[in-house]
PDB file of C-alpha atoms in Angstrom:
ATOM      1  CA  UNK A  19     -10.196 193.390  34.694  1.00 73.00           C
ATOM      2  CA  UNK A  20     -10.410 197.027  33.793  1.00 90.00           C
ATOM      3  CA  UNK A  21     -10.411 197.450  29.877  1.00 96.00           C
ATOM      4  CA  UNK A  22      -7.927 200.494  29.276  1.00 97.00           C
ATOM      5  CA  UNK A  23      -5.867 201.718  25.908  1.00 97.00           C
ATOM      6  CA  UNK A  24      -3.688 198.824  26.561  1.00 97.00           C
ATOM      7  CA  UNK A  25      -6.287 196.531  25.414  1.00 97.00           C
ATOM      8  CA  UNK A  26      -6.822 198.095  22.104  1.00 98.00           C
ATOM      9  CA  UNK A  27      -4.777 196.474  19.627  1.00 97.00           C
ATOM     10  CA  UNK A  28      -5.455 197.169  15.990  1.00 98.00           C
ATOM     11  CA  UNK A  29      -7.285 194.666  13.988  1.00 98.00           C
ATOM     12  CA  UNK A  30      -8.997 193.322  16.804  1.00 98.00           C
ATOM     13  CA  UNK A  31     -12.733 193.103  16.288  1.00 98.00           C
ATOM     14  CA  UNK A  32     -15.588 193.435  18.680  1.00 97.00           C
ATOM     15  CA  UNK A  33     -19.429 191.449  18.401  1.00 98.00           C
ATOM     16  CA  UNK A  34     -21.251 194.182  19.849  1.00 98.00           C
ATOM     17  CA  UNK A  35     -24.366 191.930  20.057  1.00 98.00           C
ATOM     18  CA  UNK A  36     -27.916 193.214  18.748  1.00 98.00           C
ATOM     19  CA  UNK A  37     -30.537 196.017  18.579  1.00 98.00           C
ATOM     20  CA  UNK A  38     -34.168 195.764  17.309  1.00 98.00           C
ATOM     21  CA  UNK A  39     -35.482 198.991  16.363  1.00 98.00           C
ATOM     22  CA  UNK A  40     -38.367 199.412  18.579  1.00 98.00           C
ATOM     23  CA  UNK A  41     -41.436 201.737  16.265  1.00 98.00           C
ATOM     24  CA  UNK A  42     -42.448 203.849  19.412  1.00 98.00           C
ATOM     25  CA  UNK A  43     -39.409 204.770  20.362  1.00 98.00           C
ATOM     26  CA  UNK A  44     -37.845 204.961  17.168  1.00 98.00           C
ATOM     27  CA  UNK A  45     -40.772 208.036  16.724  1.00 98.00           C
ATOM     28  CA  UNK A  46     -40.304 209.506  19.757  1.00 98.00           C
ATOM     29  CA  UNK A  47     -37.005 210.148  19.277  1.00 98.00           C
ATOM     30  CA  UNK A  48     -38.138 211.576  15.753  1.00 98.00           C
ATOM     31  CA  UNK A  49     -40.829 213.794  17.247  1.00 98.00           C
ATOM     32  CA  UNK A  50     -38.234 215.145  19.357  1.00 98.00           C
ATOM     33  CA  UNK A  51     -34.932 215.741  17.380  1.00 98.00           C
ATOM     34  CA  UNK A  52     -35.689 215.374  13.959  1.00 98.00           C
ATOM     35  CA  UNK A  53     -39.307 215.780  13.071  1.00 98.00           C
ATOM     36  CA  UNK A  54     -38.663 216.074   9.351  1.00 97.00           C
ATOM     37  CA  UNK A  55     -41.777 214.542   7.499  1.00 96.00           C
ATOM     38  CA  UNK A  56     -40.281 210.865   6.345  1.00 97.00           C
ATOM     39  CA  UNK A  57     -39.333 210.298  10.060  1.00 98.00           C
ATOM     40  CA  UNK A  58     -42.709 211.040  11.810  1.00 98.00           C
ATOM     41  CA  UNK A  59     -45.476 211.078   9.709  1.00 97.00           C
ATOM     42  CA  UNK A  60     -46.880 208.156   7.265  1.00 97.00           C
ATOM     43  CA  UNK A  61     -48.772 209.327   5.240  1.00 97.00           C
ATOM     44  CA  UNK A  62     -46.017 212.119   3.956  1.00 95.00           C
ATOM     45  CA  UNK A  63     -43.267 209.162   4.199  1.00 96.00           C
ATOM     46  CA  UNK A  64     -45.182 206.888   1.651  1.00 97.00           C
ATOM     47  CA  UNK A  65     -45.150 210.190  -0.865  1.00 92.00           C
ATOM     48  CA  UNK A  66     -40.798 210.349  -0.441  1.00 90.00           C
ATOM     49  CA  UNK A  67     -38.347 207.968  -2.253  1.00 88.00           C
ATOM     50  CA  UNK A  68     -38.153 205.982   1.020  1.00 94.00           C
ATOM     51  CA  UNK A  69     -41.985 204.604   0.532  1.00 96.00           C
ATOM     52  CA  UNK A  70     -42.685 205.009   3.937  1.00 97.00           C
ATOM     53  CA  UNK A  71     -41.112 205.915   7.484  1.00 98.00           C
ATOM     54  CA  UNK A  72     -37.430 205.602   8.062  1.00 98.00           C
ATOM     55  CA  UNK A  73     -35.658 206.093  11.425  1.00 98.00           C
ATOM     56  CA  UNK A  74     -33.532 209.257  11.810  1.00 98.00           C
ATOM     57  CA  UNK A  75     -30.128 208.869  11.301  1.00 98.00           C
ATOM     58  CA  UNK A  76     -28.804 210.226  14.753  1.00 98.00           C
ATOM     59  CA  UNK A  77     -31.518 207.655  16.237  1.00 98.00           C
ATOM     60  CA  UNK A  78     -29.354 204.700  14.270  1.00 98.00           C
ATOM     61  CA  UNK A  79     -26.520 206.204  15.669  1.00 98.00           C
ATOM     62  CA  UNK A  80     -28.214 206.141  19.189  1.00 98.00           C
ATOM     63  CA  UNK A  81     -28.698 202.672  19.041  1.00 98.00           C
ATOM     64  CA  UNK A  82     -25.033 202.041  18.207  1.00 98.00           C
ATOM     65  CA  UNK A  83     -24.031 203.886  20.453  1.00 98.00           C
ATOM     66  CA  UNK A  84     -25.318 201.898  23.124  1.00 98.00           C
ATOM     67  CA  UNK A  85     -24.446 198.583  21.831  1.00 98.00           C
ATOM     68  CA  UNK A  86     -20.935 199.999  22.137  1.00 98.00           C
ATOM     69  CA  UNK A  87     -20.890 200.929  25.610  1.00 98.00           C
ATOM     70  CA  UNK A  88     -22.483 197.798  26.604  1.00 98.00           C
ATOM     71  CA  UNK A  89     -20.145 195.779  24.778  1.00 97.00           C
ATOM     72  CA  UNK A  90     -16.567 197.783  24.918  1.00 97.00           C
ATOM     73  CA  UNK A  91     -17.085 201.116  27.214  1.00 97.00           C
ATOM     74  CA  UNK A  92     -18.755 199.811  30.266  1.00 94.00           C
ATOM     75  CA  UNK A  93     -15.914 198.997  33.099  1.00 90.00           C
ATOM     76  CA  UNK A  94     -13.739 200.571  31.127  1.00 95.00           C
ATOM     77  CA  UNK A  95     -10.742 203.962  31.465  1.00 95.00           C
ATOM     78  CA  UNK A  96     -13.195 205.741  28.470  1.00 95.00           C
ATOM     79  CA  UNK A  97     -12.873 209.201  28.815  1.00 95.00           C
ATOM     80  CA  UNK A  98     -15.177 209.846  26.206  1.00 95.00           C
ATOM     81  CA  UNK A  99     -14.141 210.901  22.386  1.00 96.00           C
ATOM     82  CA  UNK A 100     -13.229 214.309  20.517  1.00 96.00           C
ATOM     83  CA  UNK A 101     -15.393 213.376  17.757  1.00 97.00           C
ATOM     84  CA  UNK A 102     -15.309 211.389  14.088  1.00 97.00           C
ATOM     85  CA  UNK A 103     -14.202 211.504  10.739  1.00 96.00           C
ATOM     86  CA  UNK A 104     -16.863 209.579   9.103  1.00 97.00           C
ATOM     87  CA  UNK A 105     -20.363 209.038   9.319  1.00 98.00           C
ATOM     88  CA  UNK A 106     -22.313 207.040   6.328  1.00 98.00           C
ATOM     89  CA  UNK A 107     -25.864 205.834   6.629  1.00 98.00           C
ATOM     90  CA  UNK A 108     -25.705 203.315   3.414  1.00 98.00           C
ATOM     91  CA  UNK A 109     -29.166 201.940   3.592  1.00 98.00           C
ATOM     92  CA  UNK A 110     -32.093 203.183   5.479  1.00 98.00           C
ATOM     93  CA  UNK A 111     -33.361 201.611   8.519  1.00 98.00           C
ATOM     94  CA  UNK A 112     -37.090 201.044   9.823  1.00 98.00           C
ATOM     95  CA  UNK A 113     -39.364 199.368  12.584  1.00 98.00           C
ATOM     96  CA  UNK A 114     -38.551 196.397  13.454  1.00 98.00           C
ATOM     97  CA  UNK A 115     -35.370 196.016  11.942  1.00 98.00           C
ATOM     98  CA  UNK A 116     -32.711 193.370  13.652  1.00 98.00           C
ATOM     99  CA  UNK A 117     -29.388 195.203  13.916  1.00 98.00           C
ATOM    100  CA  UNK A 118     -26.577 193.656  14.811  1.00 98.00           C
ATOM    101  CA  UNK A 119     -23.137 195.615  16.205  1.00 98.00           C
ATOM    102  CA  UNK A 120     -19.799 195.129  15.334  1.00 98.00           C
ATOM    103  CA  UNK A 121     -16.537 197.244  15.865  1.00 98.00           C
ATOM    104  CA  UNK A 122     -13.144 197.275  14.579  1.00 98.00           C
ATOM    105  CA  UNK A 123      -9.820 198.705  16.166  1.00 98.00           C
ATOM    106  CA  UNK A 124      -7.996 200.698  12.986  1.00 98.00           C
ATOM    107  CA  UNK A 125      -5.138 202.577  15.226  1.00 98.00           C
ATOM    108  CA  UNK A 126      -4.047 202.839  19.036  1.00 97.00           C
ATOM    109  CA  UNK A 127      -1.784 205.869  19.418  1.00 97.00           C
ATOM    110  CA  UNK A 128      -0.158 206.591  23.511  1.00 95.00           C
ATOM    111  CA  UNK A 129      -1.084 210.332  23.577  1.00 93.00           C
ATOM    112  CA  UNK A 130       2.148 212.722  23.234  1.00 92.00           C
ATOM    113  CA  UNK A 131       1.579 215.119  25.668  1.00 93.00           C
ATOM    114  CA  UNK A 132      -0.619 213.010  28.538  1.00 90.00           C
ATOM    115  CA  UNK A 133       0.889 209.924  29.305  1.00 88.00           C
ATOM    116  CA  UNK A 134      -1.941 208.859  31.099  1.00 92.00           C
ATOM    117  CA  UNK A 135      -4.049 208.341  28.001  1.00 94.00           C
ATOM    118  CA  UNK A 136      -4.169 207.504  24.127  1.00 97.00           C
ATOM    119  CA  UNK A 137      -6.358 207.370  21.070  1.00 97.00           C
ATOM    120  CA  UNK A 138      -8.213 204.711  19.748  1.00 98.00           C
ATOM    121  CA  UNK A 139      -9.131 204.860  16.314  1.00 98.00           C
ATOM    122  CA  UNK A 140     -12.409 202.612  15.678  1.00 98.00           C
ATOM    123  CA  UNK A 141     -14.629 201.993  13.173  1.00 98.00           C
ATOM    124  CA  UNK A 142     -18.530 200.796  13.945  1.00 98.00           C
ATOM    125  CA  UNK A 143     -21.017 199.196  11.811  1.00 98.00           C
ATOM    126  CA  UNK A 144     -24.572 197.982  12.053  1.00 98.00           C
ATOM    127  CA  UNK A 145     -25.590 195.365  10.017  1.00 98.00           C
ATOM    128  CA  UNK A 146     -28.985 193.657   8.726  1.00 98.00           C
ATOM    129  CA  UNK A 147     -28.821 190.081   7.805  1.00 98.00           C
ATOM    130  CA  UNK A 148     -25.089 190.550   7.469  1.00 97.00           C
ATOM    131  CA  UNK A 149     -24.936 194.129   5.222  1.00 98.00           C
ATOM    132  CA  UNK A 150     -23.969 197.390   6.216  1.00 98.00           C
ATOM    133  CA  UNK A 151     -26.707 200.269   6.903  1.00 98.00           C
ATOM    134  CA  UNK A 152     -24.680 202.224   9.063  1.00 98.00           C
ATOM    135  CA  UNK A 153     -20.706 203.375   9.656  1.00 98.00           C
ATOM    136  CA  UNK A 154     -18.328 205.116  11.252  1.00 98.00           C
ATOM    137  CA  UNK A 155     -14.989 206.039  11.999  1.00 98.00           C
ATOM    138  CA  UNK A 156     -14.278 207.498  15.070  1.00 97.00           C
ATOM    139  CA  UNK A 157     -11.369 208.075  17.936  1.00 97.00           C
ATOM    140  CA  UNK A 158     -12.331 206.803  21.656  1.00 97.00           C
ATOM    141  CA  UNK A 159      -9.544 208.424  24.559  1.00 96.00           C
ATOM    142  CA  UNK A 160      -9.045 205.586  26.756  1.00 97.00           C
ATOM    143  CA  UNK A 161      -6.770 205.933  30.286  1.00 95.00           C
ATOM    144  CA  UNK A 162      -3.553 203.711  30.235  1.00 95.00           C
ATOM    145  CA  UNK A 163      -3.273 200.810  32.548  1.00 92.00           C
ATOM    146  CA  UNK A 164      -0.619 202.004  34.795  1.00 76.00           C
ATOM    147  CA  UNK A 165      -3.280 205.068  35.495  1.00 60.00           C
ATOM    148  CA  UNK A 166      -6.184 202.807  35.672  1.00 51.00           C
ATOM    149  CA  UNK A 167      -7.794 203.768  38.689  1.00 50.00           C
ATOM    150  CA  UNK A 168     -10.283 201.045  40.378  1.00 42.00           C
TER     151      UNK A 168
ATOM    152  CA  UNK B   3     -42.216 229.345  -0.759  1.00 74.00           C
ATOM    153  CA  UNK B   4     -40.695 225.606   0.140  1.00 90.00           C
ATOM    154  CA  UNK B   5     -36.907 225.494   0.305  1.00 96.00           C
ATOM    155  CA  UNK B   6     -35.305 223.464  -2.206  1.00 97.00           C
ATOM    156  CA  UNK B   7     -31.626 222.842  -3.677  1.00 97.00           C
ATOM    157  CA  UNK B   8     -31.442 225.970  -5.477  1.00 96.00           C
ATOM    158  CA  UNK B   9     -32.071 228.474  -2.523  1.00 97.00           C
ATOM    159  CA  UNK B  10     -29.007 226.911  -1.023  1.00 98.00           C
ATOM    160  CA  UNK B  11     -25.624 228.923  -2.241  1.00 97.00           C
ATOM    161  CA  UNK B  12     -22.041 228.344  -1.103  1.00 98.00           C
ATOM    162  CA  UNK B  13     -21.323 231.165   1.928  1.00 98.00           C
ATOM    163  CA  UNK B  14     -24.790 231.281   2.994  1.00 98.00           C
ATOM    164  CA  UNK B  15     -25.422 231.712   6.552  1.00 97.00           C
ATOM    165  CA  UNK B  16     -28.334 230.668   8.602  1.00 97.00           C
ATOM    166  CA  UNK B  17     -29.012 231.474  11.940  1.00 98.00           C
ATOM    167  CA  UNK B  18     -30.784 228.405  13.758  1.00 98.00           C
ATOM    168  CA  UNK B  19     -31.748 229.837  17.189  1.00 98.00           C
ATOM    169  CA  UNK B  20     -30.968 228.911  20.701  1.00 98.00           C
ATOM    170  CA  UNK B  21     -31.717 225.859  22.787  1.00 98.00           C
ATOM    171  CA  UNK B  22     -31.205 225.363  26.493  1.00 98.00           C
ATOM    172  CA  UNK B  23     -29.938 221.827  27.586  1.00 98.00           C
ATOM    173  CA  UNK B  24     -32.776 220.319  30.153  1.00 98.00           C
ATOM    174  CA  UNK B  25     -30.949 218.076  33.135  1.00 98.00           C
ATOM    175  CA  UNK B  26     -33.927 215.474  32.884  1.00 98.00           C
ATOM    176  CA  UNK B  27     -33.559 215.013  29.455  1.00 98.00           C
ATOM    177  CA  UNK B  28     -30.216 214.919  29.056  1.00 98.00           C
ATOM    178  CA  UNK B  29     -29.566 212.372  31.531  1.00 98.00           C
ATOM    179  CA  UNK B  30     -32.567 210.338  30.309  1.00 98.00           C
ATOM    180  CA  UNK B  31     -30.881 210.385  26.927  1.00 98.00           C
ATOM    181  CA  UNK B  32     -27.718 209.353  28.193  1.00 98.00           C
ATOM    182  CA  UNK B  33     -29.200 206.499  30.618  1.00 98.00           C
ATOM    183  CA  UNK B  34     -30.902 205.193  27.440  1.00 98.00           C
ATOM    184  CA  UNK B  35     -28.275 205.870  25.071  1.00 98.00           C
ATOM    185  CA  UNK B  36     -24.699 206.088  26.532  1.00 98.00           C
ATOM    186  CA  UNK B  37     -24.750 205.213  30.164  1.00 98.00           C
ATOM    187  CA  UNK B  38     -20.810 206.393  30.630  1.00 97.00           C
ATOM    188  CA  UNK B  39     -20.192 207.226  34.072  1.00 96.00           C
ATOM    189  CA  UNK B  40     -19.215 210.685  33.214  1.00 97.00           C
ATOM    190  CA  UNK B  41     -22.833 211.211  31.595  1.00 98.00           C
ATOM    191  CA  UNK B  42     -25.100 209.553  34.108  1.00 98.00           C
ATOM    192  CA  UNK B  43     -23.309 209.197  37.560  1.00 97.00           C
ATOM    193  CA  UNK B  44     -22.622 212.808  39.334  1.00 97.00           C
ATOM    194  CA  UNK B  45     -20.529 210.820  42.222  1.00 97.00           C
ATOM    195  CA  UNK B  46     -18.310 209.293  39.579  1.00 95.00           C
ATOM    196  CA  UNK B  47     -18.666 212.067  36.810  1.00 96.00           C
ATOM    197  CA  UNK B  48     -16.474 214.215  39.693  1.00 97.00           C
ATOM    198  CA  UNK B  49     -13.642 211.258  39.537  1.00 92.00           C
ATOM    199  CA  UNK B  50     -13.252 212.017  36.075  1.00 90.00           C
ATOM    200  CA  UNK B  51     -11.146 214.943  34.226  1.00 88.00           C
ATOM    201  CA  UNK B  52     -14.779 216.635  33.384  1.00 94.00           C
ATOM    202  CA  UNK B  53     -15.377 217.445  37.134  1.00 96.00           C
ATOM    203  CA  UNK B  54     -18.920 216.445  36.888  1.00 97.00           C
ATOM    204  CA  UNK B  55     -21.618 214.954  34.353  1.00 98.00           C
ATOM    205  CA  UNK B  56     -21.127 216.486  31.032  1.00 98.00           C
ATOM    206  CA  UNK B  57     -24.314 215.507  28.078  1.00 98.00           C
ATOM    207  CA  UNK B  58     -23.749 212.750  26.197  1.00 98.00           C
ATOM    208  CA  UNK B  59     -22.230 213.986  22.559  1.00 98.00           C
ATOM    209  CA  UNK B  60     -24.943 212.378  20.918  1.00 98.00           C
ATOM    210  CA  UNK B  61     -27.436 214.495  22.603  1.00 98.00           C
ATOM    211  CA  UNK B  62     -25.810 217.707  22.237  1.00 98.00           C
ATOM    212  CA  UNK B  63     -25.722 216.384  17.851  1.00 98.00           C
ATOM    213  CA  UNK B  64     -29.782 216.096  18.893  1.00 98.00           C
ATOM    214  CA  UNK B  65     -30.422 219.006  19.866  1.00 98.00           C
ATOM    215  CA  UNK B  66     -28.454 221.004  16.712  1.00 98.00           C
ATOM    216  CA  UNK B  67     -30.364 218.371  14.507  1.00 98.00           C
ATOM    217  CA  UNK B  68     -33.612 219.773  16.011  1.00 98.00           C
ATOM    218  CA  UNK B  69     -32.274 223.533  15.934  1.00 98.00           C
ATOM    219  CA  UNK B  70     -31.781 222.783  12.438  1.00 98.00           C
ATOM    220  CA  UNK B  71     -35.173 220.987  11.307  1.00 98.00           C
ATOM    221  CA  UNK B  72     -36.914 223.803  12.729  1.00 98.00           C
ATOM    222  CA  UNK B  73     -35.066 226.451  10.987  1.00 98.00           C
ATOM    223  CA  UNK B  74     -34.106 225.200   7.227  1.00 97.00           C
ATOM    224  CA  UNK B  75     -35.450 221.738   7.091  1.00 97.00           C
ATOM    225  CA  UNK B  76     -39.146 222.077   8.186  1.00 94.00           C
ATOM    226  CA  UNK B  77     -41.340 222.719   4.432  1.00 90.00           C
ATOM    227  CA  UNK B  78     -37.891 222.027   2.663  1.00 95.00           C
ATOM    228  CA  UNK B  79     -37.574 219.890  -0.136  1.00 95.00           C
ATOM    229  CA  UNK B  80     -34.936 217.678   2.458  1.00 95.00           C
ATOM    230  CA  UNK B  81     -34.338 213.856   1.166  1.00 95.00           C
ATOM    231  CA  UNK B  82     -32.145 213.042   4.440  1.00 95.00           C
ATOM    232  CA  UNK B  83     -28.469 212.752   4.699  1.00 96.00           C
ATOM    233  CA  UNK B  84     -26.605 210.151   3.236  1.00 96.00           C
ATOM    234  CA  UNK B  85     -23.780 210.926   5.963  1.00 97.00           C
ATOM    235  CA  UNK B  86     -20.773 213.482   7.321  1.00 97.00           C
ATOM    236  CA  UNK B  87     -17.433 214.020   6.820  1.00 96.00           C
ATOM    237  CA  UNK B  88     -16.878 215.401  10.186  1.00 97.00           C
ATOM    238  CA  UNK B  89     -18.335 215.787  14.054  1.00 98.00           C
ATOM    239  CA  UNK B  90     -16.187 217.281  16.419  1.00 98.00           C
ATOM    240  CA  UNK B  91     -16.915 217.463  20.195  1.00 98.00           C
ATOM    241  CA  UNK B  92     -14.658 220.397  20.992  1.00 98.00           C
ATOM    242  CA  UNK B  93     -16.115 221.378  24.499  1.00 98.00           C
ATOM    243  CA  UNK B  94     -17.866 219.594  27.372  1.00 98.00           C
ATOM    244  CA  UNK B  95     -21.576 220.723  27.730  1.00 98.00           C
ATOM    245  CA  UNK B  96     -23.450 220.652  30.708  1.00 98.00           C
ATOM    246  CA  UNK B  97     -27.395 221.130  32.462  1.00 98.00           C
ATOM    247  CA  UNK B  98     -28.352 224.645  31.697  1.00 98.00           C
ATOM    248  CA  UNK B  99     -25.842 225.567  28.791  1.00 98.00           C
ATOM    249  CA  UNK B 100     -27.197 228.081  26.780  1.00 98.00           C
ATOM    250  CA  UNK B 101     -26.246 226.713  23.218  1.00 98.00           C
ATOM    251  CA  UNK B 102     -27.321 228.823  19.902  1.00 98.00           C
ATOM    252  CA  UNK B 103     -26.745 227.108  16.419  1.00 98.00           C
ATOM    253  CA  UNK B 104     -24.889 228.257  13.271  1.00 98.00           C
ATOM    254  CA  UNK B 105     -25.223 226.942   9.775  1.00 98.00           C
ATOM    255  CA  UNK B 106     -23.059 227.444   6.517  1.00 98.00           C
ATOM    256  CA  UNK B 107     -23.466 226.652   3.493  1.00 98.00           C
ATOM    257  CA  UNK B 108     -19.764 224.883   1.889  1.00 98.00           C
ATOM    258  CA  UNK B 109     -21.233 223.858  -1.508  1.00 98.00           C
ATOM    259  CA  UNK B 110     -23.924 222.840  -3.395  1.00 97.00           C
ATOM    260  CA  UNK B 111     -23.637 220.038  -6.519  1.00 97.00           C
ATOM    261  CA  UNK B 112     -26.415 219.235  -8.629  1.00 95.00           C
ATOM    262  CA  UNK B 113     -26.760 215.262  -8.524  1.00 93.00           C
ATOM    263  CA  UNK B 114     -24.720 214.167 -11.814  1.00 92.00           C
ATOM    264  CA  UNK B 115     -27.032 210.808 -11.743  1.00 93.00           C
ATOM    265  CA  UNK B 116     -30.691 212.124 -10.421  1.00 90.00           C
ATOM    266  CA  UNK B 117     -31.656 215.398 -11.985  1.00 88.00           C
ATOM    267  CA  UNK B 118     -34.147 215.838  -9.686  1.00 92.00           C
ATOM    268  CA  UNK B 119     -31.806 216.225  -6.682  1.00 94.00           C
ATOM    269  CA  UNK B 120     -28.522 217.550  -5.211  1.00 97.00           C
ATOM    270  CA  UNK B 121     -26.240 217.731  -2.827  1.00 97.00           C
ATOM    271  CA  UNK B 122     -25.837 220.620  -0.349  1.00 98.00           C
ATOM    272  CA  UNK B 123     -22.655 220.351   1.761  1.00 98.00           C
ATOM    273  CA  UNK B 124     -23.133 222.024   5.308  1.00 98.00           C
ATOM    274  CA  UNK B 125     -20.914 223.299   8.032  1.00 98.00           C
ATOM    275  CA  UNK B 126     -22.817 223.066  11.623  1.00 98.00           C
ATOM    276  CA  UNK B 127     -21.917 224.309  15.087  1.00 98.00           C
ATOM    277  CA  UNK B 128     -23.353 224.869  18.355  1.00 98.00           C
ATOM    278  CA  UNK B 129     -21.863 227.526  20.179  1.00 98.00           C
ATOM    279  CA  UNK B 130     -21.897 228.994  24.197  1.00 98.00           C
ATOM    280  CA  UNK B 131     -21.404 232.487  24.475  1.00 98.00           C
ATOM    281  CA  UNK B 132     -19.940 232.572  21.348  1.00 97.00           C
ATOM    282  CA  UNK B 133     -17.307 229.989  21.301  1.00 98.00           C
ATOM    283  CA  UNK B 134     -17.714 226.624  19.289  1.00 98.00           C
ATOM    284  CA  UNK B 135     -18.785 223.215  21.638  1.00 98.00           C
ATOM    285  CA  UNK B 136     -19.107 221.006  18.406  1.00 98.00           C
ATOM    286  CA  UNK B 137     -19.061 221.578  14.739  1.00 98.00           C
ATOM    287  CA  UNK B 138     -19.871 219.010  11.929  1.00 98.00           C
ATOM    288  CA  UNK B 139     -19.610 219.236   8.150  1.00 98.00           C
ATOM    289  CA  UNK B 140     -22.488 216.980   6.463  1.00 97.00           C
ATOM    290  CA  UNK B 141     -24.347 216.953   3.500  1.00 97.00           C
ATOM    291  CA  UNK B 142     -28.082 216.802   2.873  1.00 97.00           C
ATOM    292  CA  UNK B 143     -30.008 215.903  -0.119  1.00 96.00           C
ATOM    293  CA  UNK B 144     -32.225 218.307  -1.420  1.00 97.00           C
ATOM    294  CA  UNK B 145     -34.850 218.609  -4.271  1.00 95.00           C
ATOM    295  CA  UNK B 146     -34.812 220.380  -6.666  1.00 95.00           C
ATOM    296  CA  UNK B 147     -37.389 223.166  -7.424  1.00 92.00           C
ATOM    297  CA  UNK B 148     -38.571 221.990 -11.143  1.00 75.00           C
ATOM    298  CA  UNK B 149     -39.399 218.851  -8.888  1.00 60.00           C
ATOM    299  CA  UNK B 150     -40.558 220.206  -6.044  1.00 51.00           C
ATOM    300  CA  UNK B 151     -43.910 219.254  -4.945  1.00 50.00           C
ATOM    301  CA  UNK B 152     -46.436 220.891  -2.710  1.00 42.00           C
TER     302      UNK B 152
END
């Protein structure tokens, strides 16, 4: 069945399963968006407090991003998101790294003025060996069930 | 001269140039990335209340990420990000948009706990013909000059 706001019920968790940071891509996303030295070159990352090259944040988020759909989105009424309130990248995260997705439902609110739809206030993590090196809260619009088309 | 934390000073404005957002690449991203319908499908994209595929948000926060590397970041004394307060999606953007990028400065804190660094508080936005399509209020780390090297 169709997962629509309905579904979203506040405390409810979500295993969003898990990500390993692939190094080619992880640069070719770098070389692209965010060329800044500790994200695509070596021998300038070993010279910064990270020792050596770290994935760009927005990549992280990429990666999440796509757990999430897989997981939660896919099949579902999404009509994609207005934006967040919080982004924190606690620890940084490099090639190779196993990351593993999980989500959390803070607040489900019917919208006020389009009954179709509501808010979904989540918050995402990605974790390494069980700690934190990315979060994020952030609202989802979903379609209700009784407008859930196909 | 390289940027560092002192050349940054609260109501500062920086001008970060113009990108134009590339259909292949945007729906690579988004088949990669965040395969929604509404970002990858054109025959279900038109179902939906966009009317057609709009770019994944996560792409469009790319492509201001690069707009920004390229104009304050490259040379700079940058240390990353260790997050952001705020990312708002405020308009759909699609193939073609013409989207120029806008930076303020909010604040800037020396680190109470690492003299050699602070804490620059930025307001970003990508706009179309003038009007916002996202904005996002983050903070970088920057060195400072006494430290800077190179």
């Amino acid at each position: 069945m169709r997962r629509t706001f309905e579904d979203f019920r506040a405390g409810d968790h979500y295993d969003l399963g898990t990500a390993v940071i692939d190094e080619a891509e992880m640069l070719a996303f770098a070389r692209r968006f965010d060329p800044q030295p500790f994200h695509v070159d070596p021998e300038a990352a070993a010279e910064t407090p990270f020792g050596g090259i770290i994935a760009s944040g927005w990549f992280t988020m990429a990666v999440f991003m796509r757990l999430y759909v897989d997981a939660v989105l896919v099949g579902s009424t999404s009509q994609g998101s207005p934006g967040l309130s919080e982004l924190r990248w606690l620890l940084p995260v490099r090639a190779g790294d196993v990351l593993t997705g999980r989500l959390t439902v803070l607040a489900a609110t019917p919208s006020p003025t389009r009954p179709g739809r509501g808010t979904v206030v989540l918050r995402g993590e990605l974790l390494r060996a069980g700690t934190p090196v990315m979060s994020s809260t952030f609202r989802g619009l979903f379609g209700r069930r009784d407008d859930a088309r196909g």
